[in-house]
mmCIF file of C-alpha atoms and ligand atoms in Angstrom:
data_model
loop_
_atom_site.group_PDB
_atom_site.id
_atom_site.type_symbol
_atom_site.label_atom_id
_atom_site.label_comp_id
_atom_site.label_asym_id
_atom_site.label_seq_id
_atom_site.Cartn_x
_atom_site.Cartn_y
_atom_site.Cartn_z
ATOM 1 C CA UNK A 1 0.000 0.000 0.000
ATOM 2 C CA UNK A 2 1.248 3.509 -0.741
ATOM 3 C CA UNK A 3 2.083 5.810 2.138
ATOM 4 C CA UNK A 4 -0.908 7.989 1.305
ATOM 5 C CA UNK A 5 -3.302 5.041 1.126
ATOM 6 C CA UNK A 6 -1.934 3.941 4.469
ATOM 7 C CA UNK A 7 -2.475 7.353 6.045
ATOM 8 C CA UNK A 8 -5.975 7.662 4.609
ATOM 9 C CA UNK A 9 -6.823 4.279 6.043
ATOM 10 C CA UNK A 10 -5.571 5.450 9.430
ATOM 11 C CA UNK A 11 -7.663 8.617 9.217
ATOM 12 C CA UNK A 12 -10.743 6.614 8.229
ATOM 13 C CA UNK A 13 -10.264 4.227 11.124
ATOM 14 C CA UNK A 14 -10.029 7.181 13.499
ATOM 15 C CA UNK A 15 -13.181 8.680 11.988
ATOM 16 C CA UNK A 16 -15.028 5.385 12.487
ATOM 17 C CA UNK A 17 -13.853 5.119 16.081
ATOM 18 C CA UNK A 18 -14.860 8.693 16.883
ATOM 19 C CA UNK A 19 -18.274 8.142 15.276
ATOM 20 C CA UNK A 20 -18.772 5.016 17.360
ATOM 21 C CA UNK A 21 -17.843 6.890 20.546
ATOM 22 C CA UNK A 22 -20.317 9.630 19.627
ATOM 23 C CA UNK A 23 -23.067 7.205 18.605
ATOM 24 C CA UNK A 24 -23.060 8.544 15.060
ATOM 25 C CA UNK A 25 -23.237 6.872 11.667
ATOM 26 C CA UNK A 26 -19.885 6.938 9.840
ATOM 27 C CA UNK A 27 -21.595 8.311 6.745
ATOM 28 C CA UNK A 28 -22.818 11.358 8.665
ATOM 29 C CA UNK A 29 -19.293 12.766 8.371
ATOM 30 C CA UNK A 30 -17.579 13.621 5.079
ATOM 31 C CA UNK A 31 -13.925 14.275 4.389
ATOM 32 C CA UNK A 32 -12.471 17.177 2.432
ATOM 33 C CA UNK A 33 -8.859 16.396 1.558
ATOM 34 C CA UNK A 34 -6.876 19.624 1.952
ATOM 35 C CA UNK A 35 -4.281 19.831 -0.810
ATOM 36 C CA UNK A 36 -2.268 22.890 0.192
ATOM 37 C CA UNK A 37 0.853 20.894 1.104
ATOM 38 C CA UNK A 38 0.400 18.196 -1.546
ATOM 39 C CA UNK A 39 2.118 17.723 -4.903
ATOM 40 C CA UNK A 40 -0.050 17.058 -7.984
ATOM 41 C CA UNK A 41 1.162 13.433 -7.940
ATOM 42 C CA UNK A 42 -0.006 13.041 -4.362
ATOM 43 C CA UNK A 43 -3.383 14.530 -5.279
ATOM 44 C CA UNK A 44 -3.650 12.061 -8.172
ATOM 45 C CA UNK A 45 -3.150 9.228 -5.700
ATOM 46 C CA UNK A 46 -5.894 10.537 -3.450
ATOM 47 C CA UNK A 47 -8.294 10.928 -6.376
ATOM 48 C CA UNK A 48 -7.438 7.447 -7.627
ATOM 49 C CA UNK A 49 -8.378 6.102 -4.207
ATOM 50 C CA UNK A 50 -11.840 7.578 -4.782
ATOM 51 C CA UNK A 51 -11.673 10.836 -2.823
ATOM 52 C CA UNK A 52 -13.388 13.576 -4.795
ATOM 53 C CA UNK A 53 -13.817 16.407 -2.263
ATOM 54 C CA UNK A 54 -10.666 18.544 -2.322
ATOM 55 C CA UNK A 55 -9.978 21.715 -0.341
ATOM 56 C CA UNK A 56 -7.676 24.650 -1.068
ATOM 57 C CA UNK A 57 -6.975 27.876 0.749
ATOM 58 C CA UNK A 58 -4.638 29.426 -1.843
ATOM 59 C CA UNK A 59 -6.559 31.254 -4.541
ATOM 60 C CA UNK A 60 -3.571 31.444 -6.887
ATOM 61 C CA UNK A 61 -3.101 27.679 -6.682
ATOM 62 C CA UNK A 62 -6.721 26.775 -7.085
ATOM 63 C CA UNK A 63 -7.149 27.436 -10.770
ATOM 64 C CA UNK A 64 -3.944 25.770 -12.032
ATOM 65 C CA UNK A 65 -4.512 22.807 -9.702
ATOM 66 C CA UNK A 66 -8.122 22.390 -10.784
ATOM 67 C CA UNK A 67 -7.034 22.517 -14.428
ATOM 68 C CA UNK A 68 -4.266 19.996 -13.795
ATOM 69 C CA UNK A 69 -6.626 17.559 -12.076
ATOM 70 C CA UNK A 70 -9.241 17.995 -14.819
ATOM 71 C CA UNK A 71 -6.621 17.058 -17.397
ATOM 72 C CA UNK A 72 -5.652 14.041 -15.331
ATOM 73 C CA UNK A 73 -9.294 12.930 -15.199
ATOM 74 C CA UNK A 74 -9.901 13.657 -18.891
ATOM 75 C CA UNK A 75 -7.957 10.525 -19.829
ATOM 76 C CA UNK A 76 -11.100 8.715 -18.636
ATOM 77 C CA UNK A 77 -9.250 5.885 -17.018
ATOM 78 C CA UNK A 78 -12.044 3.578 -15.819
ATOM 79 C CA UNK A 79 -10.702 3.449 -12.264
ATOM 80 C CA UNK A 80 -10.874 7.235 -11.894
ATOM 81 C CA UNK A 81 -13.874 9.291 -10.797
ATOM 82 C CA UNK A 82 -15.453 11.529 -13.468
ATOM 83 C CA UNK A 83 -14.819 14.729 -11.569
ATOM 84 C CA UNK A 84 -13.662 16.248 -8.301
ATOM 85 C CA UNK A 85 -15.285 19.006 -6.244
ATOM 86 C CA UNK A 86 -13.232 21.906 -4.940
ATOM 87 C CA UNK A 87 -13.857 23.535 -1.572
ATOM 88 C CA UNK A 88 -12.539 27.029 -0.867
ATOM 89 C CA UNK A 89 -11.524 26.833 2.783
ATOM 90 C CA UNK A 90 -9.269 29.855 3.249
ATOM 91 C CA UNK A 91 -9.757 33.581 3.529
ATOM 92 C CA UNK A 92 -11.344 34.935 0.365
ATOM 93 C CA UNK A 93 -10.791 38.511 -0.774
ATOM 94 C CA UNK A 94 -13.676 40.163 -2.532
ATOM 95 C CA UNK A 95 -11.644 40.927 -5.646
ATOM 96 C CA UNK A 96 -10.952 37.188 -6.082
ATOM 97 C CA UNK A 97 -14.584 36.077 -5.879
ATOM 98 C CA UNK A 98 -15.278 36.305 -9.592
ATOM 99 C CA UNK A 99 -12.444 33.989 -10.513
ATOM 100 C CA UNK A 100 -13.189 31.271 -7.935
ATOM 101 C CA UNK A 101 -16.961 30.998 -8.377
ATOM 102 C CA UNK A 102 -16.879 28.900 -11.553
ATOM 103 C CA UNK A 103 -14.456 26.401 -9.966
ATOM 104 C CA UNK A 104 -15.896 25.985 -6.496
ATOM 105 C CA UNK A 105 -18.465 23.542 -5.104
ATOM 106 C CA UNK A 106 -18.629 25.098 -1.628
ATOM 107 C CA UNK A 107 -17.075 28.185 -0.033
ATOM 108 C CA UNK A 108 -16.411 27.497 3.658
ATOM 109 C CA UNK A 109 -15.043 30.910 4.566
ATOM 110 C CA UNK A 110 -17.700 33.602 4.179
ATOM 111 C CA UNK A 111 -17.365 35.878 7.202
ATOM 112 C CA UNK A 112 -18.557 39.386 6.293
ATOM 113 C CA UNK A 113 -21.671 40.917 4.795
ATOM 114 C CA UNK A 114 -19.600 42.566 2.066
ATOM 115 C CA UNK A 115 -18.041 39.283 0.999
ATOM 116 C CA UNK A 116 -21.458 37.591 1.010
ATOM 117 C CA UNK A 117 -22.881 40.379 -1.157
ATOM 118 C CA UNK A 118 -19.982 40.141 -3.586
ATOM 119 C CA UNK A 119 -20.588 36.386 -3.924
ATOM 120 C CA UNK A 120 -24.327 36.869 -4.397
ATOM 121 C CA UNK A 121 -23.839 39.639 -6.998
ATOM 122 C CA UNK A 122 -21.330 37.670 -9.033
ATOM 123 C CA UNK A 123 -23.419 34.505 -8.804
ATOM 124 C CA UNK A 124 -26.350 36.428 -10.216
ATOM 125 C CA UNK A 125 -24.234 37.630 -13.157
ATOM 126 C CA UNK A 126 -23.147 34.052 -13.827
ATOM 127 C CA UNK A 127 -26.724 32.823 -13.335
ATOM 128 C CA UNK A 128 -25.629 30.255 -10.743
ATOM 129 C CA UNK A 129 -26.441 29.538 -7.111
ATOM 130 C CA UNK A 130 -23.339 29.407 -4.931
ATOM 131 C CA UNK A 131 -23.240 27.183 -1.873
ATOM 132 C CA UNK A 132 -21.554 28.717 1.146
ATOM 133 C CA UNK A 133 -20.812 28.229 4.829
ATOM 134 C CA UNK A 134 -20.572 31.042 7.339
ATOM 135 C CA UNK A 135 -17.216 31.019 9.130
ATOM 136 C CA UNK A 136 -17.593 31.791 12.819
ATOM 137 C CA UNK A 137 -14.742 32.727 15.126
ATOM 138 C CA UNK A 138 -15.537 30.490 18.074
ATOM 139 C CA UNK A 139 -12.223 30.698 19.893
ATOM 140 C CA UNK A 140 -11.474 33.130 22.670
ATOM 141 C CA UNK A 141 -8.242 34.281 21.038
ATOM 142 C CA UNK A 142 -8.168 37.048 18.467
ATOM 143 C CA UNK A 143 -8.176 35.092 15.255
ATOM 144 C CA UNK A 144 -8.241 37.219 12.156
ATOM 145 C CA UNK A 145 -11.039 35.514 10.308
ATOM 146 C CA UNK A 146 -14.569 34.486 11.096
ATOM 147 C CA UNK A 147 -17.570 36.527 12.173
ATOM 148 C CA UNK A 148 -17.685 37.100 15.962
ATOM 149 C CA UNK A 149 -20.028 34.731 17.783
ATOM 150 C CA UNK A 150 -22.382 37.544 18.764
ATOM 151 C CA UNK A 151 -22.899 38.640 15.156
ATOM 152 C CA UNK A 152 -23.178 35.202 13.562
ATOM 153 C CA UNK A 153 -26.932 34.664 13.664
ATOM 154 C CA UNK A 154 -27.724 38.078 12.239
ATOM 155 C CA UNK A 155 -25.261 37.625 9.366
ATOM 156 C CA UNK A 156 -26.639 34.148 8.684
ATOM 157 C CA UNK A 157 -30.112 35.628 8.409
ATOM 158 C CA UNK A 158 -28.905 38.315 6.004
ATOM 159 C CA UNK A 159 -27.161 35.695 3.877
ATOM 160 C CA UNK A 160 -30.287 33.568 3.727
ATOM 161 C CA UNK A 161 -32.192 36.473 2.228
ATOM 162 C CA UNK A 162 -29.751 36.849 -0.681
ATOM 163 C CA UNK A 163 -30.695 35.425 -4.043
ATOM 164 C CA UNK A 164 -28.227 33.191 -5.882
ATOM 165 C CA UNK A 165 -26.690 32.017 -2.640
ATOM 166 C CA UNK A 166 -27.444 29.005 -0.459
ATOM 167 C CA UNK A 167 -26.248 28.859 3.144
ATOM 168 C CA UNK A 168 -25.502 25.211 3.965
ATOM 169 C CA UNK A 169 -24.111 25.637 7.463
ATOM 170 C CA UNK A 170 -21.222 26.927 9.558
ATOM 171 C CA UNK A 171 -17.455 26.531 9.543
ATOM 172 C CA UNK A 172 -15.082 27.104 12.414
ATOM 173 C CA UNK A 173 -11.420 26.651 13.267
ATOM 174 C CA UNK A 174 -10.271 25.619 16.716
ATOM 175 C CA UNK A 175 -7.816 27.899 18.511
ATOM 176 C CA UNK A 176 -4.103 27.162 18.049
ATOM 177 C CA UNK A 177 -3.501 25.527 21.388
ATOM 178 C CA UNK A 178 -2.532 22.202 22.907
ATOM 179 C CA UNK A 179 -5.336 22.622 25.400
ATOM 180 C CA UNK A 180 -7.907 20.094 24.240
ATOM 181 C CA UNK A 181 -10.630 21.540 26.445
ATOM 182 C CA UNK A 182 -10.264 24.916 24.686
ATOM 183 C CA UNK A 183 -10.514 23.196 21.322
ATOM 184 C CA UNK A 184 -13.602 21.283 22.391
ATOM 185 C CA UNK A 185 -15.180 24.458 23.759
ATOM 186 C CA UNK A 186 -14.833 26.171 20.374
ATOM 187 C CA UNK A 187 -16.520 23.240 18.628
ATOM 188 C CA UNK A 188 -19.305 23.146 21.203
ATOM 189 C CA UNK A 189 -19.896 26.857 20.701
ATOM 190 C CA UNK A 190 -20.100 26.388 16.929
ATOM 191 C CA UNK A 191 -22.644 23.636 17.370
ATOM 192 C CA UNK A 192 -24.734 25.787 19.712
ATOM 193 C CA UNK A 193 -24.898 28.586 17.140
ATOM 194 C CA UNK A 194 -25.668 26.003 14.472
ATOM 195 C CA UNK A 195 -28.593 24.642 16.527
ATOM 196 C CA UNK A 196 -29.786 28.142 17.297
ATOM 197 C CA UNK A 197 -29.930 29.055 13.614
ATOM 198 C CA UNK A 198 -31.752 25.815 12.823
ATOM 199 C CA UNK A 199 -34.307 26.640 15.497
ATOM 200 C CA UNK A 200 -34.904 30.102 14.020
ATOM 201 C CA UNK A 201 -35.939 28.381 10.780
ATOM 202 C CA UNK A 202 -34.916 31.192 8.431
ATOM 203 C CA UNK A 203 -32.201 28.977 6.957
ATOM 204 C CA UNK A 204 -34.500 26.164 5.869
ATOM 205 C CA UNK A 205 -33.687 22.548 5.224
ATOM 206 C CA UNK A 206 -30.415 23.142 3.364
ATOM 207 C CA UNK A 207 -28.788 24.343 6.553
ATOM 208 C CA UNK A 208 -27.267 21.124 7.852
ATOM 209 C CA UNK A 209 -23.468 21.270 7.832
ATOM 210 C CA UNK A 210 -20.817 21.988 10.406
ATOM 211 C CA UNK A 211 -17.358 22.162 8.847
ATOM 212 C CA UNK A 212 -14.910 21.665 11.682
ATOM 213 C CA UNK A 213 -11.962 19.423 12.480
ATOM 214 C CA UNK A 214 -8.448 19.398 11.010
ATOM 215 C CA UNK A 215 -5.571 16.899 11.313
ATOM 216 C CA UNK A 216 -4.916 17.598 14.977
ATOM 217 C CA UNK A 217 -8.487 17.842 16.230
ATOM 218 C CA UNK A 218 -10.889 15.999 13.927
ATOM 219 C CA UNK A 219 -11.774 13.323 16.431
ATOM 220 C CA UNK A 220 -12.941 15.926 18.941
ATOM 221 C CA UNK A 221 -14.846 17.702 16.153
ATOM 222 C CA UNK A 222 -16.716 14.495 15.310
ATOM 223 C CA UNK A 223 -17.672 14.020 18.937
ATOM 224 C CA UNK A 224 -19.080 17.555 18.926
ATOM 225 C CA UNK A 225 -21.156 17.172 15.777
ATOM 226 C CA UNK A 226 -18.951 17.983 12.778
ATOM 227 C CA UNK A 227 -20.326 16.868 9.408
ATOM 228 C CA UNK A 228 -17.368 17.988 7.253
ATOM 229 C CA UNK A 229 -13.713 17.427 8.182
ATOM 230 C CA UNK A 230 -10.915 19.369 6.461
ATOM 231 C CA UNK A 231 -7.765 17.257 6.692
ATOM 232 C CA UNK A 232 -4.404 17.838 5.029
ATOM 233 C CA UNK A 233 -1.209 17.134 6.925
ATOM 234 C CA UNK A 234 -2.422 13.839 8.445
ATOM 235 C CA UNK A 235 -2.672 12.564 4.858
ATOM 236 C CA UNK A 236 0.273 14.207 3.094
ATOM 237 C CA UNK A 237 2.974 14.923 5.692
HETATM 238 C C1 PLP B 1 -4.734 23.962 6.127
HETATM 239 C C2 PLP B 1 -6.134 23.998 6.530
HETATM 240 C C3 PLP B 1 -6.789 22.837 6.957
HETATM 241 C C4 PLP B 1 -6.090 21.511 7.087
HETATM 242 O O1 PLP B 1 -5.152 21.543 8.118
HETATM 243 P P1 PLP B 1 -4.272 20.271 8.485
HETATM 244 O O2 PLP B 1 -3.781 20.567 9.846
HETATM 245 O O3 PLP B 1 -3.206 20.198 7.461
HETATM 246 O O4 PLP B 1 -5.167 19.087 8.442
HETATM 247 C C5 PLP B 1 -8.127 22.936 7.297
HETATM 248 N N1 PLP B 1 -8.798 24.111 7.223
HETATM 249 C C6 PLP B 1 -8.204 25.245 6.803
HETATM 250 C C7 PLP B 1 -9.002 26.493 6.750
HETATM 251 C C8 PLP B 1 -6.855 25.227 6.458
HETATM 252 O O5 PLP B 1 -6.261 26.363 6.046
#
């Protein structure tokens, strides 16, 4: 087995174990493979193993990478999936929105009204509906990105009223700390806001995802209700 296949198997076993501990179905959690530290050859291996949800946080890399992978898939090798789906997981500047919209399946990192409006406006021009998550800053520390907890519900409501945009849930990043209780607290807070928004009903039935959990904390995230994991270094490093 290749090193990457081996690591993916390890990750999947950990996901299964965490789901069992939490009394959840394994298929209630999906995996976005974060490619920012991977070479194209490594990404080919992942795709060949059947993983089609890929995440990037570097705008400049996204387009060339997506083109490269499309060319790889165009050979129509029977063992390969037909296509992959790209997730924008990093900070998105408004002036980059136009170029990422045609490539992206889901934007995880919407955190201001202005960015949401830019996405909605450009989606309208392209006559598409863009799927997004609202990124919430759930850690006590002063992280740069993510809407503050106290403003999250209001922004979610504003986003739900925008045409050409569909709010599918929330995304959060745990604080950079070794303190597992702090990490868990951030995930719990994200889930509370998530439940609160669901209760308010303005988001409708599409609102069902919590994107949280990276290489160092995905098992805790699963225990606290994550539905989308974003994992890179545990697979590629
Ligand atoms: C890099 C990154 C990840 C993946 O982190 P790993 O520790 O490599 O698993 C997840 N989410 C975001 C927003 C990232 O930038």
